[in-house]
Amino acid sequence: MNWLTAQRIIKSGFVNFWRSGFVSLASVLVMTTTLLVIAGLIFTNTFLNTTLNQIKEKVDINVYFLPDAPTPDIFALRSALETLPEVLTVEYVTRDQAELAFREKFKDDETKIQALDLLDDNPFGGRFNIRAQDPSQYEGIATFLESNSAIAQNDTVIIESVTYAETKIVIDRLSHIIDTIEILGLIVSAIFLVMSVLITFNTIRLAIYISREEISVMQLVGASNSYVRGPFVVSGIMYGFVAGILTLVILYPLTYWLGPKSARLFIDVNVFNYYVSNFGEIFLIIMVSGIALGSVSSYLAVRRYLKV
Amino acid sequence: MLYFDKVSKKYADDSVAIEDISFSIEPKEFVSIVGHSGAGKTTLLKMILAEEKPSEGEVFFESLNIHKLGRDEMNKFRQRVGTVFQDFRLLPNKTVYENIAFAMEVSGRSEEDIESDVPHVLELVDLGDKMWNFPGELSGGERQRVAIARAIVNQPDIIIADEPTGNLDPINTYEIVQIFKKINDLGTTVILTTHNKGVIDSLKQRVITMDRGRIIRDDPQGKYIL
């Protein structure tokens, strides 16, 4: 195909898009709905993942040390824990920090503060707050901690307790919920996506069905398949482009309105802030989806009527 | 120029559209094909345009076996054939100018050629003032003249007209026939199907008469006899 032919195809596609008025409008509106569904899926998946990650981050297991546990032994245990692939972070809260935290927490409860003051020594032991890469990995970390080598550094017992047993039920339930939500999210997203794509494809197919006589006339005057198909594909790209722009414009007030609501529904995630701060990425996804959907649908729909 | 060699066309339900037809058409001939509805006239024309494939036999255009042409060869062949139909078959979203220019564009003609030839050919069919109208804004006769202009703009070797006057009043019919005669006088082969007795009798050219898929008469200077 030479440049002149390409120019003619592009021009014809633009002219057809403009002159087909109502058909183009209907196709653009249907495609806009599809792109809004795609944008909705992007937002939902992102917020779901963010929320799940935030919940995951709130889960940890705590290792409480005996008040007289030697600091070198505690550091040795931390080093050992940090070598485990399941461990994401190990936060060490010293005895002094634990005391300070207690005083801060109960600063309005004089009885408790006075009781603490009566003691000669700091009664608190140090503590590890351990976070795993994934909630399902806490069991492995707990097993490691309960093993003799971890508890008895240099034959000295340093660990008073591990909270894993208490939080196990919560962690198990959370892991199950997260897995289920992820699978369900994937299935629902796939169903919505397929439905939207099929509706768009059928709309464009209908738009091209109206032009089936034109296609046969074009062929009868000797137009090649690419010359017949080209303008329809260009029109399809135009449907996608205009629908993409329309979707992005609609999303602005829509996300602005939904912003405070989403911040309440998901943990501190404002859909408007997310849209604005990730506009480049969303723009790319929406525009590429629209243009790909329009061009591929048109290409396949015209093929049906191209017979030599 | 055009040769049908023992051509038959049968459909899946065993109905026969054309049965064992052989004839040839020479360059610059004006051939009318007549017959009742269902006689096989349109099927015959569709075979020339390769819209239909024969069940048996072969159709040749010069040395080309039409139904064995590849895609690109077929496009080139169709650019050498001008077609005019009863229902005009214009592109509704294109103006008169664009409809004619389209036929030139697919032949790879330059913009300069298009800008000079389209107005010229529209003057020939007396539609110079309707250049920027859409087909929907024209009368039946005007649309048919646009279709003829589109058919002749690439100076084809042959023009095939399937019932071109079927939707027209007598005055428009007369004008359209005169245009075809003029095109033929200039050296283009014309194949015309029609039901119109007056048209056939006024032409005084070769007439092929068909009935139930067969050629029953082939008269060099025939009349409408059915």
Short mmCIF file of C-alpha atoms in Angstrom, two decimals:
data_model
loop_
_atom_site.label_atom_id
_atom_site.label_comp_id
_atom_site.label_asym_id
_atom_site.label_seq_id
_atom_site.Cartn_x
_atom_site.Cartn_y
_atom_site.Cartn_z
CA MET A 1 0.00 0.00 0.00
CA ASN A 2 1.50 3.33 -1.01
CA TRP A 3 1.21 6.63 0.84
CA LEU A 4 -1.49 8.00 -1.49
CA THR A 5 -3.69 4.95 -0.87
CA ALA A 6 -3.10 5.19 2.88
CA GLN A 7 -4.05 8.87 2.80
CA ARG A 8 -7.24 8.09 0.89
CA ILE A 9 -8.17 5.30 3.31
CA ILE A 10 -7.60 7.51 6.36
CA LYS A 11 -9.54 10.40 4.85
CA SER A 12 -12.39 8.11 3.84
CA GLY A 13 -12.51 6.62 7.36
CA PHE A 14 -12.76 10.09 8.91
CA VAL A 15 -15.44 11.19 6.44
CA ASN A 16 -17.48 8.00 6.98
CA PHE A 17 -17.25 8.47 10.75
CA TRP A 18 -18.53 12.02 10.47
CA ARG A 19 -21.25 11.35 7.89
CA SER A 20 -22.59 8.21 9.53
CA GLY A 21 -23.86 10.49 12.33
CA PHE A 22 -26.30 8.41 14.32
CA VAL A 23 -24.56 5.07 13.73
CA SER A 24 -21.24 6.58 14.83
CA LEU A 25 -22.87 8.17 17.86
CA ALA A 26 -24.47 4.86 18.89
CA SER A 27 -21.17 3.00 18.44
CA VAL A 28 -19.26 5.62 20.43
CA LEU A 29 -21.80 5.54 23.28
CA VAL A 30 -21.76 1.73 23.50
CA MET A 31 -17.98 1.74 23.43
CA THR A 32 -17.91 4.47 26.10
CA THR A 33 -20.01 2.21 28.33
CA THR A 34 -17.52 -0.60 27.73
CA LEU A 35 -14.57 1.63 28.54
CA LEU A 36 -16.32 2.85 31.70
CA VAL A 37 -16.72 -0.79 32.73
CA ILE A 38 -13.02 -1.33 32.05
CA ALA A 39 -12.15 1.78 34.08
CA GLY A 40 -14.45 0.54 36.85
CA LEU A 41 -12.66 -2.80 36.86
CA ILE A 42 -9.29 -1.03 37.05
CA PHE A 43 -10.45 1.07 40.02
CA THR A 44 -12.12 -1.84 41.79
CA ASN A 45 -9.14 -4.15 41.39
CA THR A 46 -6.71 -1.46 42.47
CA PHE A 47 -8.71 -0.51 45.53
CA LEU A 48 -9.36 -4.12 46.42
CA ASN A 49 -5.66 -4.87 46.22
CA THR A 50 -4.76 -1.72 48.15
CA THR A 51 -7.29 -2.53 50.85
CA LEU A 52 -6.18 -6.14 51.07
CA ASN A 53 -2.56 -5.05 51.27
CA GLN A 54 -3.40 -2.59 54.00
CA ILE A 55 -5.21 -5.31 55.94
CA LYS A 56 -2.27 -7.63 55.36
CA GLU A 57 0.06 -4.97 56.70
CA LYS A 58 -1.91 -4.78 59.91
CA VAL A 59 -1.36 -8.46 60.57
CA ASP A 60 1.83 -9.49 62.35
CA ILE A 61 3.02 -11.82 65.04
CA ASN A 62 4.66 -10.62 68.21
CA VAL A 63 7.49 -12.27 70.06
CA TYR A 64 7.72 -11.17 73.73
CA PHE A 65 11.10 -11.58 75.41
CA LEU A 66 11.79 -12.15 79.06
CA PRO A 67 12.86 -8.91 80.78
CA ASP A 68 16.30 -10.35 81.49
CA ALA A 69 16.85 -11.70 77.96
CA PRO A 70 20.38 -10.71 76.88
CA THR A 71 20.39 -8.15 74.08
CA PRO A 72 23.05 -10.01 72.01
CA ASP A 73 20.79 -13.08 72.03
CA ILE A 74 17.85 -10.95 70.88
CA PHE A 75 19.92 -9.51 68.03
CA ALA A 76 21.12 -13.01 67.11
CA LEU A 77 17.51 -14.15 66.88
CA ARG A 78 16.64 -11.12 64.74
CA SER A 79 19.48 -11.95 62.35
CA ALA A 80 18.27 -15.55 62.16
CA LEU A 81 14.70 -14.38 61.46
CA GLU A 82 15.79 -11.97 58.77
CA THR A 83 17.42 -14.78 56.83
CA LEU A 84 14.04 -16.53 56.51
CA PRO A 85 12.53 -15.91 53.03
CA GLU A 86 9.03 -15.69 54.54
CA VAL A 87 9.97 -12.72 56.75
CA LEU A 88 9.32 -9.27 55.37
CA THR A 89 10.32 -7.13 58.37
CA VAL A 90 11.37 -7.63 61.98
CA GLU A 91 10.73 -4.59 64.18
CA TYR A 92 12.48 -4.64 67.52
CA VAL A 93 10.75 -2.78 70.38
CA THR A 94 13.22 -2.43 73.26
CA ARG A 95 12.29 -2.69 76.96
CA ASP A 96 12.52 1.09 77.31
CA GLN A 97 10.34 1.67 74.25
CA ALA A 98 7.82 -0.83 75.61
CA GLU A 99 7.71 1.05 78.92
CA LEU A 100 7.35 4.39 77.17
CA ALA A 101 4.55 3.01 75.03
CA PHE A 102 2.79 1.75 78.16
CA ARG A 103 3.13 5.13 79.86
CA GLU A 104 1.81 6.90 76.75
CA LYS A 105 -1.09 4.51 76.41
CA PHE A 106 -2.15 4.82 80.03
CA LYS A 107 -1.17 8.43 80.68
CA ASP A 108 -4.71 9.18 81.84
CA ASP A 109 -4.84 6.16 84.16
CA GLU A 110 -2.96 7.26 87.26
CA THR A 111 -3.38 3.94 89.10
CA LYS A 112 -1.49 2.03 86.42
CA ILE A 113 1.23 4.65 86.11
CA GLN A 114 1.69 4.76 89.90
CA ALA A 115 1.86 0.97 90.03
CA LEU A 116 4.60 1.04 87.43
CA ASP A 117 6.48 3.70 89.36
CA LEU A 118 6.43 1.56 92.49
CA LEU A 119 8.47 -1.11 90.77
CA ASP A 120 12.25 -0.88 91.07
CA ASP A 121 12.95 -2.12 87.63
CA ASN A 122 11.35 -1.94 84.19
CA PRO A 123 9.06 -4.98 84.16
CA PHE A 124 8.69 -5.03 80.38
CA GLY A 125 10.64 -7.27 78.13
CA GLY A 126 11.58 -6.39 74.59
CA ARG A 127 9.37 -7.40 71.66
CA PHE A 128 9.61 -8.31 68.00
CA ASN A 129 6.81 -7.31 65.63
CA ILE A 130 7.30 -9.67 62.70
CA ARG A 131 5.60 -9.25 59.34
CA ALA A 132 5.58 -12.00 56.76
CA GLN A 133 5.66 -11.61 52.98
CA ASP A 134 2.20 -13.21 52.91
CA PRO A 135 -0.28 -13.97 55.71
CA SER A 136 -0.11 -17.69 54.89
CA GLN A 137 3.56 -17.72 55.87
CA TYR A 138 3.09 -16.84 59.53
CA GLU A 139 2.74 -20.47 60.48
CA GLY A 140 6.25 -21.23 59.19
CA ILE A 141 7.70 -18.31 61.13
CA ALA A 142 5.90 -19.41 64.29
CA THR A 143 7.25 -22.93 63.90
CA PHE A 144 10.74 -21.50 63.55
CA LEU A 145 10.32 -19.44 66.73
CA GLU A 146 8.98 -22.37 68.68
CA SER A 147 11.94 -24.54 67.77
CA ASN A 148 14.54 -24.93 70.49
CA SER A 149 17.27 -23.26 68.54
CA ALA A 150 15.29 -20.09 68.36
CA ILE A 151 13.99 -20.00 71.89
CA ALA A 152 17.17 -21.08 73.63
CA GLN A 153 19.99 -18.96 72.34
CA ASN A 154 23.18 -20.24 73.99
CA ASP A 155 21.02 -22.57 76.14
CA THR A 156 19.23 -19.60 77.68
CA VAL A 157 15.49 -19.23 77.33
CA ILE A 158 14.82 -15.69 76.12
CA ILE A 159 11.26 -15.84 74.69
CA GLU A 160 8.36 -15.43 77.07
CA SER A 161 5.58 -15.88 74.54
CA VAL A 162 4.65 -15.80 70.84
CA THR A 163 1.21 -14.42 69.94
CA TYR A 164 0.80 -16.59 66.88
CA ALA A 165 -1.61 -19.05 68.47
CA GLU A 166 -4.05 -16.24 69.30
CA THR A 167 -3.89 -14.62 65.89
CA LYS A 168 -3.79 -17.87 63.89
CA ILE A 169 -7.56 -18.06 63.51
CA VAL A 170 -7.73 -14.45 62.33
CA ILE A 171 -4.82 -14.94 59.94
CA ASP A 172 -6.31 -18.14 58.50
CA ARG A 173 -9.67 -16.51 58.01
CA LEU A 174 -8.10 -13.42 56.46
CA SER A 175 -5.98 -15.51 54.08
CA HIS A 176 -9.08 -17.39 53.00
CA ILE A 177 -11.06 -14.17 52.49
CA ILE A 178 -8.24 -12.58 50.53
CA ASP A 179 -7.87 -15.63 48.27
CA THR A 180 -11.63 -15.79 47.70
CA ILE A 181 -11.94 -12.07 46.96
CA GLU A 182 -9.03 -12.24 44.53
CA ILE A 183 -10.48 -15.22 42.63
CA LEU A 184 -13.99 -13.74 42.65
CA GLY A 185 -12.65 -10.38 41.52
CA LEU A 186 -10.84 -12.06 38.66
CA ILE A 187 -13.93 -14.03 37.57
CA VAL A 188 -16.29 -11.05 37.84
CA SER A 189 -13.79 -8.83 35.99
CA ALA A 190 -13.42 -11.40 33.22
CA ILE A 191 -17.21 -11.79 32.86
CA PHE A 192 -17.78 -8.03 32.71
CA LEU A 193 -14.92 -7.58 30.29
CA VAL A 194 -16.10 -10.32 27.93
CA MET A 195 -19.70 -9.04 28.05
CA SER A 196 -18.62 -5.47 27.30
CA VAL A 197 -16.34 -6.52 24.47
CA LEU A 198 -19.07 -8.68 22.93
CA ILE A 199 -21.62 -5.85 23.13
CA THR A 200 -19.16 -3.46 21.47
CA PHE A 201 -18.23 -6.00 18.83
CA ASN A 202 -21.90 -6.60 18.00
CA THR A 203 -22.63 -2.88 17.81
CA ILE A 204 -19.80 -2.32 15.35
CA ARG A 205 -20.81 -5.43 13.43
CA LEU A 206 -24.31 -3.99 13.16
CA ALA A 207 -22.90 -0.65 11.97
CA ILE A 208 -20.95 -2.48 9.26
CA TYR A 209 -23.91 -4.74 8.43
CA ILE A 210 -25.73 -1.57 7.38
CA SER A 211 -22.88 -0.96 4.91
CA ARG A 212 -22.76 -4.49 3.46
CA GLU A 213 -24.18 -3.31 0.12
CA GLU A 214 -21.55 -0.59 -0.04
CA ILE A 215 -18.86 -3.20 0.54
CA SER A 216 -20.10 -5.29 -2.37
CA VAL A 217 -20.25 -2.20 -4.61
CA MET A 218 -16.70 -1.27 -3.64
CA GLN A 219 -15.57 -4.75 -4.59
CA LEU A 220 -17.45 -4.62 -7.88
CA VAL A 221 -15.58 -1.50 -8.94
CA GLY A 222 -12.34 -3.33 -8.25
CA ALA A 223 -11.37 -2.14 -4.78
CA SER A 224 -8.91 -4.44 -3.02
CA ASN A 225 -9.86 -5.96 0.33
CA SER A 226 -7.54 -3.62 2.20
CA TYR A 227 -9.01 -0.62 0.37
CA VAL A 228 -12.53 -1.70 1.35
CA ARG A 229 -11.62 -2.65 4.90
CA GLY A 230 -9.31 0.29 5.61
CA PRO A 231 -11.90 3.07 6.03
CA PHE A 232 -14.02 0.87 8.32
CA VAL A 233 -10.99 0.13 10.49
CA VAL A 234 -10.15 3.85 10.58
CA SER A 235 -13.76 4.57 11.61
CA GLY A 236 -13.42 1.86 14.29
CA ILE A 237 -10.28 3.57 15.56
CA MET A 238 -12.22 6.84 15.63
CA TYR A 239 -15.02 5.20 17.65
CA GLY A 240 -12.39 4.00 20.13
CA PHE A 241 -10.57 7.34 20.23
CA VAL A 242 -13.69 9.46 20.75
CA ALA A 243 -15.15 6.95 23.24
CA GLY A 244 -11.82 6.95 25.10
CA ILE A 245 -11.77 10.75 25.38
CA LEU A 246 -15.44 10.75 26.40
CA THR A 247 -14.75 8.10 29.06
CA LEU A 248 -11.84 10.08 30.50
CA VAL A 249 -13.96 13.25 30.57
CA ILE A 250 -16.87 11.44 32.27
CA LEU A 251 -14.52 9.86 34.81
CA TYR A 252 -13.38 13.26 36.12
CA PRO A 253 -16.69 14.42 37.68
CA LEU A 254 -17.69 10.83 38.41
CA THR A 255 -14.58 10.10 40.46
CA TYR A 256 -14.83 13.55 42.07
CA TRP A 257 -18.31 12.66 43.27
CA LEU A 258 -17.33 9.14 44.30
CA GLY A 259 -14.07 10.23 45.98
CA PRO A 260 -15.28 10.75 49.58
CA LYS A 261 -17.55 7.71 49.35
CA SER A 262 -14.70 5.49 48.17
CA ALA A 263 -12.45 6.79 50.95
CA ARG A 264 -15.02 5.54 53.45
CA LEU A 265 -15.63 2.23 51.66
CA PHE A 266 -11.99 1.37 51.07
CA ILE A 267 -9.37 2.15 53.68
CA ASP A 268 -8.31 5.75 52.99
CA VAL A 269 -8.31 5.34 49.21
CA ASN A 270 -9.92 8.26 47.38
CA VAL A 271 -10.94 7.31 43.84
CA PHE A 272 -10.59 10.89 42.62
CA ASN A 273 -7.05 11.22 44.00
CA TYR A 274 -6.19 7.88 42.47
CA TYR A 275 -7.60 8.96 39.07
CA VAL A 276 -5.73 12.26 39.08
CA SER A 277 -2.41 10.86 40.31
CA ASN A 278 -2.52 7.89 37.89
CA PHE A 279 -4.05 9.77 34.96
CA GLY A 280 -1.23 8.93 32.54
CA GLU A 281 -1.54 5.21 33.12
CA ILE A 282 -5.37 5.25 33.01
CA PHE A 283 -5.30 7.40 29.85
CA LEU A 284 -3.05 4.87 28.17
CA ILE A 285 -5.13 1.84 29.21
CA ILE A 286 -8.46 3.43 28.19
CA MET A 287 -7.22 4.82 24.87
CA VAL A 288 -5.37 1.65 23.87
CA SER A 289 -8.37 -0.51 24.89
CA GLY A 290 -10.79 1.70 22.94
CA ILE A 291 -8.69 1.91 19.81
CA ALA A 292 -7.84 -1.80 19.88
CA LEU A 293 -11.47 -2.74 20.47
CA GLY A 294 -12.72 -0.48 17.66
CA SER A 295 -10.14 -1.47 15.09
CA VAL A 296 -10.19 -5.22 15.77
CA SER A 297 -14.01 -5.32 15.87
CA SER A 298 -14.22 -3.43 12.56
CA TYR A 299 -11.54 -5.61 10.96
CA LEU A 300 -13.36 -8.81 11.92
CA ALA A 301 -16.82 -7.46 11.06
CA VAL A 302 -15.82 -6.33 7.55
CA ARG A 303 -14.06 -9.61 6.87
CA ARG A 304 -17.43 -11.32 6.93
CA TYR A 305 -18.59 -9.36 3.87
CA LEU A 306 -15.37 -9.51 1.87
CA LYS A 307 -15.88 -12.11 -0.78
CA VAL A 308 -14.17 -12.03 -4.13
CA MET B 1 -13.49 -10.59 -26.08
CA LEU B 2 -15.91 -12.47 -23.82
CA TYR B 3 -16.56 -16.16 -24.19
CA PHE B 4 -18.93 -18.49 -22.33
CA ASP B 5 -17.91 -22.12 -22.82
CA LYS B 6 -20.64 -24.67 -21.96
CA VAL B 7 -21.51 -22.85 -18.76
CA SER B 8 -24.10 -24.17 -16.32
CA LYS B 9 -25.11 -22.93 -12.91
CA LYS B 10 -26.95 -25.21 -10.51
CA TYR B 11 -27.71 -24.39 -6.89
CA ALA B 12 -27.63 -26.67 -3.87
CA ASP B 13 -31.38 -27.25 -4.07
CA ASP B 14 -30.89 -28.61 -7.64
CA SER B 15 -32.56 -25.58 -9.23
CA VAL B 16 -30.91 -24.62 -12.52
CA ALA B 17 -30.19 -20.95 -13.24
CA ILE B 18 -28.16 -21.47 -16.43
CA GLU B 19 -27.82 -24.60 -18.50
CA ASP B 20 -25.08 -25.36 -21.00
CA ILE B 21 -24.64 -21.90 -22.44
CA SER B 22 -21.98 -21.09 -25.05
CA PHE B 23 -21.62 -17.77 -26.83
CA SER B 24 -19.06 -15.08 -27.46
CA ILE B 25 -19.14 -11.27 -27.56
CA GLU B 26 -16.76 -9.33 -29.77
CA PRO B 27 -15.15 -5.98 -28.95
CA LYS B 28 -17.34 -2.90 -29.58
CA GLU B 29 -20.52 -4.99 -29.73
CA PHE B 30 -23.76 -3.80 -28.15
CA VAL B 31 -25.53 -6.93 -26.89
CA SER B 32 -28.92 -6.97 -25.24
CA ILE B 33 -29.95 -9.98 -23.20
CA VAL B 34 -33.68 -10.42 -22.82
CA GLY B 35 -35.90 -12.91 -21.12
CA HIS B 36 -38.63 -13.32 -18.50
CA SER B 37 -37.81 -13.02 -14.82
CA GLY B 38 -35.86 -16.09 -13.76
CA ALA B 39 -34.56 -16.74 -17.27
CA GLY B 40 -30.97 -16.45 -16.01
CA LYS B 41 -30.01 -12.99 -17.30
CA THR B 42 -28.73 -11.62 -13.99
CA THR B 43 -26.92 -14.85 -13.14
CA LEU B 44 -25.16 -14.61 -16.47
CA LEU B 45 -24.01 -11.07 -15.74
CA LYS B 46 -22.94 -12.06 -12.23
CA MET B 47 -20.74 -14.72 -13.77
CA ILE B 48 -18.99 -12.10 -15.88
CA LEU B 49 -18.35 -10.09 -12.70
CA ALA B 50 -17.31 -13.28 -10.84
CA GLU B 51 -20.04 -12.71 -8.27
CA GLU B 52 -21.25 -16.22 -9.14
CA LYS B 53 -19.15 -19.23 -10.07
CA PRO B 54 -20.33 -21.64 -12.77
CA SER B 55 -21.05 -25.20 -11.70
CA GLU B 56 -19.73 -26.35 -15.05
CA GLY B 57 -17.92 -24.70 -17.94
CA GLU B 58 -15.72 -21.61 -18.04
CA VAL B 59 -16.03 -17.89 -18.73
CA PHE B 60 -13.16 -16.12 -20.48
CA PHE B 61 -12.43 -12.43 -20.77
CA GLU B 62 -9.85 -12.22 -23.55
CA SER B 63 -7.38 -14.88 -22.40
CA LEU B 64 -8.35 -14.70 -18.72
CA ASN B 65 -10.40 -17.47 -17.15
CA ILE B 66 -12.47 -15.16 -14.93
CA HIS B 67 -13.18 -17.67 -12.19
CA LYS B 68 -9.59 -18.72 -11.82
CA LEU B 69 -8.25 -15.25 -11.18
CA GLY B 70 -6.46 -14.52 -7.93
CA ARG B 71 -7.59 -11.71 -5.66
CA ASP B 72 -5.34 -9.02 -7.12
CA GLU B 73 -5.99 -10.12 -10.71
CA MET B 74 -9.72 -10.08 -9.97
CA ASN B 75 -9.54 -6.49 -8.70
CA LYS B 76 -7.65 -5.47 -11.83
CA PHE B 77 -10.14 -7.27 -14.05
CA ARG B 78 -13.08 -5.56 -12.35
CA GLN B 79 -11.41 -2.20 -12.92
CA ARG B 80 -11.67 -2.97 -16.65
CA VAL B 81 -15.41 -3.60 -16.37
CA GLY B 82 -17.97 -0.85 -15.79
CA THR B 83 -21.16 -1.93 -14.00
CA VAL B 84 -24.59 -0.32 -13.89
CA PHE B 85 -27.47 -1.81 -11.90
CA GLN B 86 -31.20 -1.31 -11.71
CA ASP B 87 -30.89 -0.21 -8.07
CA PHE B 88 -27.96 2.11 -8.94
CA ARG B 89 -25.74 0.78 -6.11
CA LEU B 90 -24.13 4.11 -5.33
CA LEU B 91 -22.27 4.71 -2.10
CA PRO B 92 -24.85 6.64 -0.03
CA ASN B 93 -22.35 8.40 2.24
CA LYS B 94 -20.35 9.80 -0.66
CA THR B 95 -21.22 12.73 -2.87
CA VAL B 96 -21.70 12.33 -6.62
CA TYR B 97 -18.12 13.51 -7.11
CA GLU B 98 -16.77 11.08 -4.48
CA ASN B 99 -18.72 8.14 -5.91
CA ILE B 100 -17.04 8.60 -9.26
CA ALA B 101 -13.68 9.50 -7.75
CA PHE B 102 -13.82 6.25 -5.74
CA ALA B 103 -13.74 4.16 -8.92
CA MET B 104 -10.68 6.12 -10.03
CA GLU B 105 -9.00 5.88 -6.63
CA VAL B 106 -9.19 2.09 -6.57
CA SER B 107 -7.49 2.08 -9.95
CA GLY B 108 -4.63 4.04 -8.41
CA ARG B 109 -5.28 7.21 -10.43
CA SER B 110 -3.69 10.43 -9.21
CA GLU B 111 -5.55 13.31 -7.57
CA GLU B 112 -4.83 15.47 -10.63
CA ASP B 113 -6.48 12.90 -12.91
CA ILE B 114 -9.46 12.66 -10.61
CA GLU B 115 -9.88 16.43 -10.40
CA SER B 116 -9.86 16.76 -14.19
CA ASP B 117 -11.79 13.60 -15.20
CA VAL B 118 -14.67 13.55 -12.71
CA PRO B 119 -16.15 16.93 -13.67
CA HIS B 120 -15.65 16.01 -17.33
CA VAL B 121 -17.49 12.72 -17.09
CA LEU B 122 -20.26 14.37 -15.07
CA GLU B 123 -20.70 16.91 -17.87
CA LEU B 124 -21.03 13.99 -20.30
CA VAL B 125 -24.01 12.63 -18.33
CA ASP B 126 -25.35 16.17 -17.82
CA LEU B 127 -24.85 16.23 -14.04
CA GLY B 128 -22.20 18.92 -13.75
CA ASP B 129 -24.38 20.90 -11.37
CA LYS B 130 -25.03 17.95 -9.01
CA MET B 131 -21.40 17.20 -8.24
CA TRP B 132 -21.64 17.83 -4.48
CA ASN B 133 -25.07 16.29 -3.93
CA PHE B 134 -25.51 12.97 -2.17
CA PRO B 135 -27.28 10.13 -4.03
CA GLY B 136 -30.27 10.48 -1.71
CA GLU B 137 -30.80 14.00 -3.03
CA LEU B 138 -31.09 12.88 -6.68
CA SER B 139 -33.94 11.49 -8.78
CA GLY B 140 -33.81 7.91 -10.09
CA GLY B 141 -32.70 9.04 -13.54
CA GLU B 142 -29.96 11.23 -12.08
CA ARG B 143 -28.71 8.41 -9.88
CA GLN B 144 -28.54 6.11 -12.85
CA ARG B 145 -26.53 8.68 -14.76
CA VAL B 146 -24.14 8.90 -11.81
CA ALA B 147 -23.81 5.10 -11.93
CA ILE B 148 -23.05 5.32 -15.66
CA ALA B 149 -20.51 8.08 -15.07
CA ARG B 150 -18.83 5.88 -12.46
CA ALA B 151 -18.89 2.95 -14.88
CA ILE B 152 -17.23 4.84 -17.72
CA VAL B 153 -14.77 7.04 -15.83
CA ASN B 154 -11.96 4.47 -16.01
CA GLN B 155 -12.62 3.96 -19.73
CA PRO B 156 -13.44 0.28 -19.27
CA ASP B 157 -13.24 -2.34 -22.01
CA ILE B 158 -16.78 -3.46 -21.32
CA ILE B 159 -19.89 -2.10 -19.62
CA ILE B 160 -22.39 -4.42 -18.02
CA ALA B 161 -25.81 -2.96 -17.31
CA ASP B 162 -28.35 -5.05 -15.43
CA GLU B 163 -31.85 -3.67 -16.04
CA PRO B 164 -30.53 -0.09 -15.95
CA THR B 165 -33.87 1.39 -16.97
CA GLY B 166 -36.00 -0.83 -14.73
CA ASN B 167 -36.73 1.95 -12.23
CA LEU B 168 -36.96 4.82 -14.67
CA ASP B 169 -39.75 6.67 -16.44
CA PRO B 170 -39.85 6.66 -20.29
CA ILE B 171 -38.01 9.97 -20.66
CA ASN B 172 -35.17 8.92 -18.36
CA THR B 173 -35.13 5.50 -20.02
CA TYR B 174 -34.66 7.14 -23.40
CA GLU B 175 -31.85 9.37 -22.10
CA ILE B 176 -30.03 6.48 -20.43
CA VAL B 177 -30.23 4.35 -23.59
CA GLN B 178 -28.88 7.25 -25.63
CA ILE B 179 -25.91 7.49 -23.24
CA PHE B 180 -25.21 3.77 -23.65
CA LYS B 181 -25.39 4.13 -27.43
CA LYS B 182 -22.92 7.01 -27.30
CA ILE B 183 -20.56 4.97 -25.09
CA ASN B 184 -20.77 2.08 -27.55
CA ASP B 185 -20.16 4.38 -30.50
CA LEU B 186 -16.95 5.47 -28.79
CA GLY B 187 -15.75 1.85 -28.85
CA THR B 188 -16.80 0.33 -25.52
CA THR B 189 -18.54 -3.05 -25.53
CA VAL B 190 -21.95 -2.88 -23.84
CA ILE B 191 -23.94 -5.79 -22.44
CA LEU B 192 -27.43 -4.85 -21.36
CA THR B 193 -30.24 -6.84 -19.82
CA THR B 194 -33.73 -5.42 -19.96
CA HIS B 195 -37.43 -6.18 -20.03
CA ASN B 196 -38.14 -3.07 -22.01
CA LYS B 197 -39.37 -3.97 -25.53
CA GLY B 198 -39.13 -0.39 -26.71
CA VAL B 199 -35.47 -0.12 -25.73
CA ILE B 200 -34.52 -3.35 -27.53
CA ASP B 201 -36.45 -2.51 -30.67
CA SER B 202 -34.98 0.99 -30.89
CA LEU B 203 -31.38 -0.24 -30.53
CA LYS B 204 -31.38 -2.50 -33.61
CA GLN B 205 -28.39 -4.39 -32.20
CA ARG B 206 -27.63 -8.01 -31.31
CA VAL B 207 -30.22 -9.60 -29.01
CA ILE B 208 -29.74 -12.81 -27.03
CA THR B 209 -33.04 -14.23 -25.81
CA MET B 210 -33.00 -16.52 -22.77
CA ASP B 211 -35.62 -18.81 -21.33
CA ARG B 212 -35.29 -21.05 -18.25
CA GLY B 213 -31.51 -20.82 -18.23
CA ARG B 214 -30.99 -21.50 -21.92
CA ILE B 215 -30.32 -19.32 -24.95
CA ILE B 216 -33.25 -19.75 -27.29
CA ARG B 217 -32.37 -17.04 -29.82
CA ASP B 218 -29.28 -15.05 -30.77
CA ASP B 219 -30.15 -12.49 -33.48
CA PRO B 220 -27.53 -10.07 -34.94
CA GLN B 221 -30.09 -7.27 -35.31
CA GLY B 222 -32.82 -8.62 -33.17
CA LYS B 223 -36.07 -7.51 -31.70
CA TYR B 224 -37.82 -8.27 -28.44
CA ILE B 225 -39.59 -11.53 -29.20
CA LEU B 226 -41.13 -13.23 -26.17
#
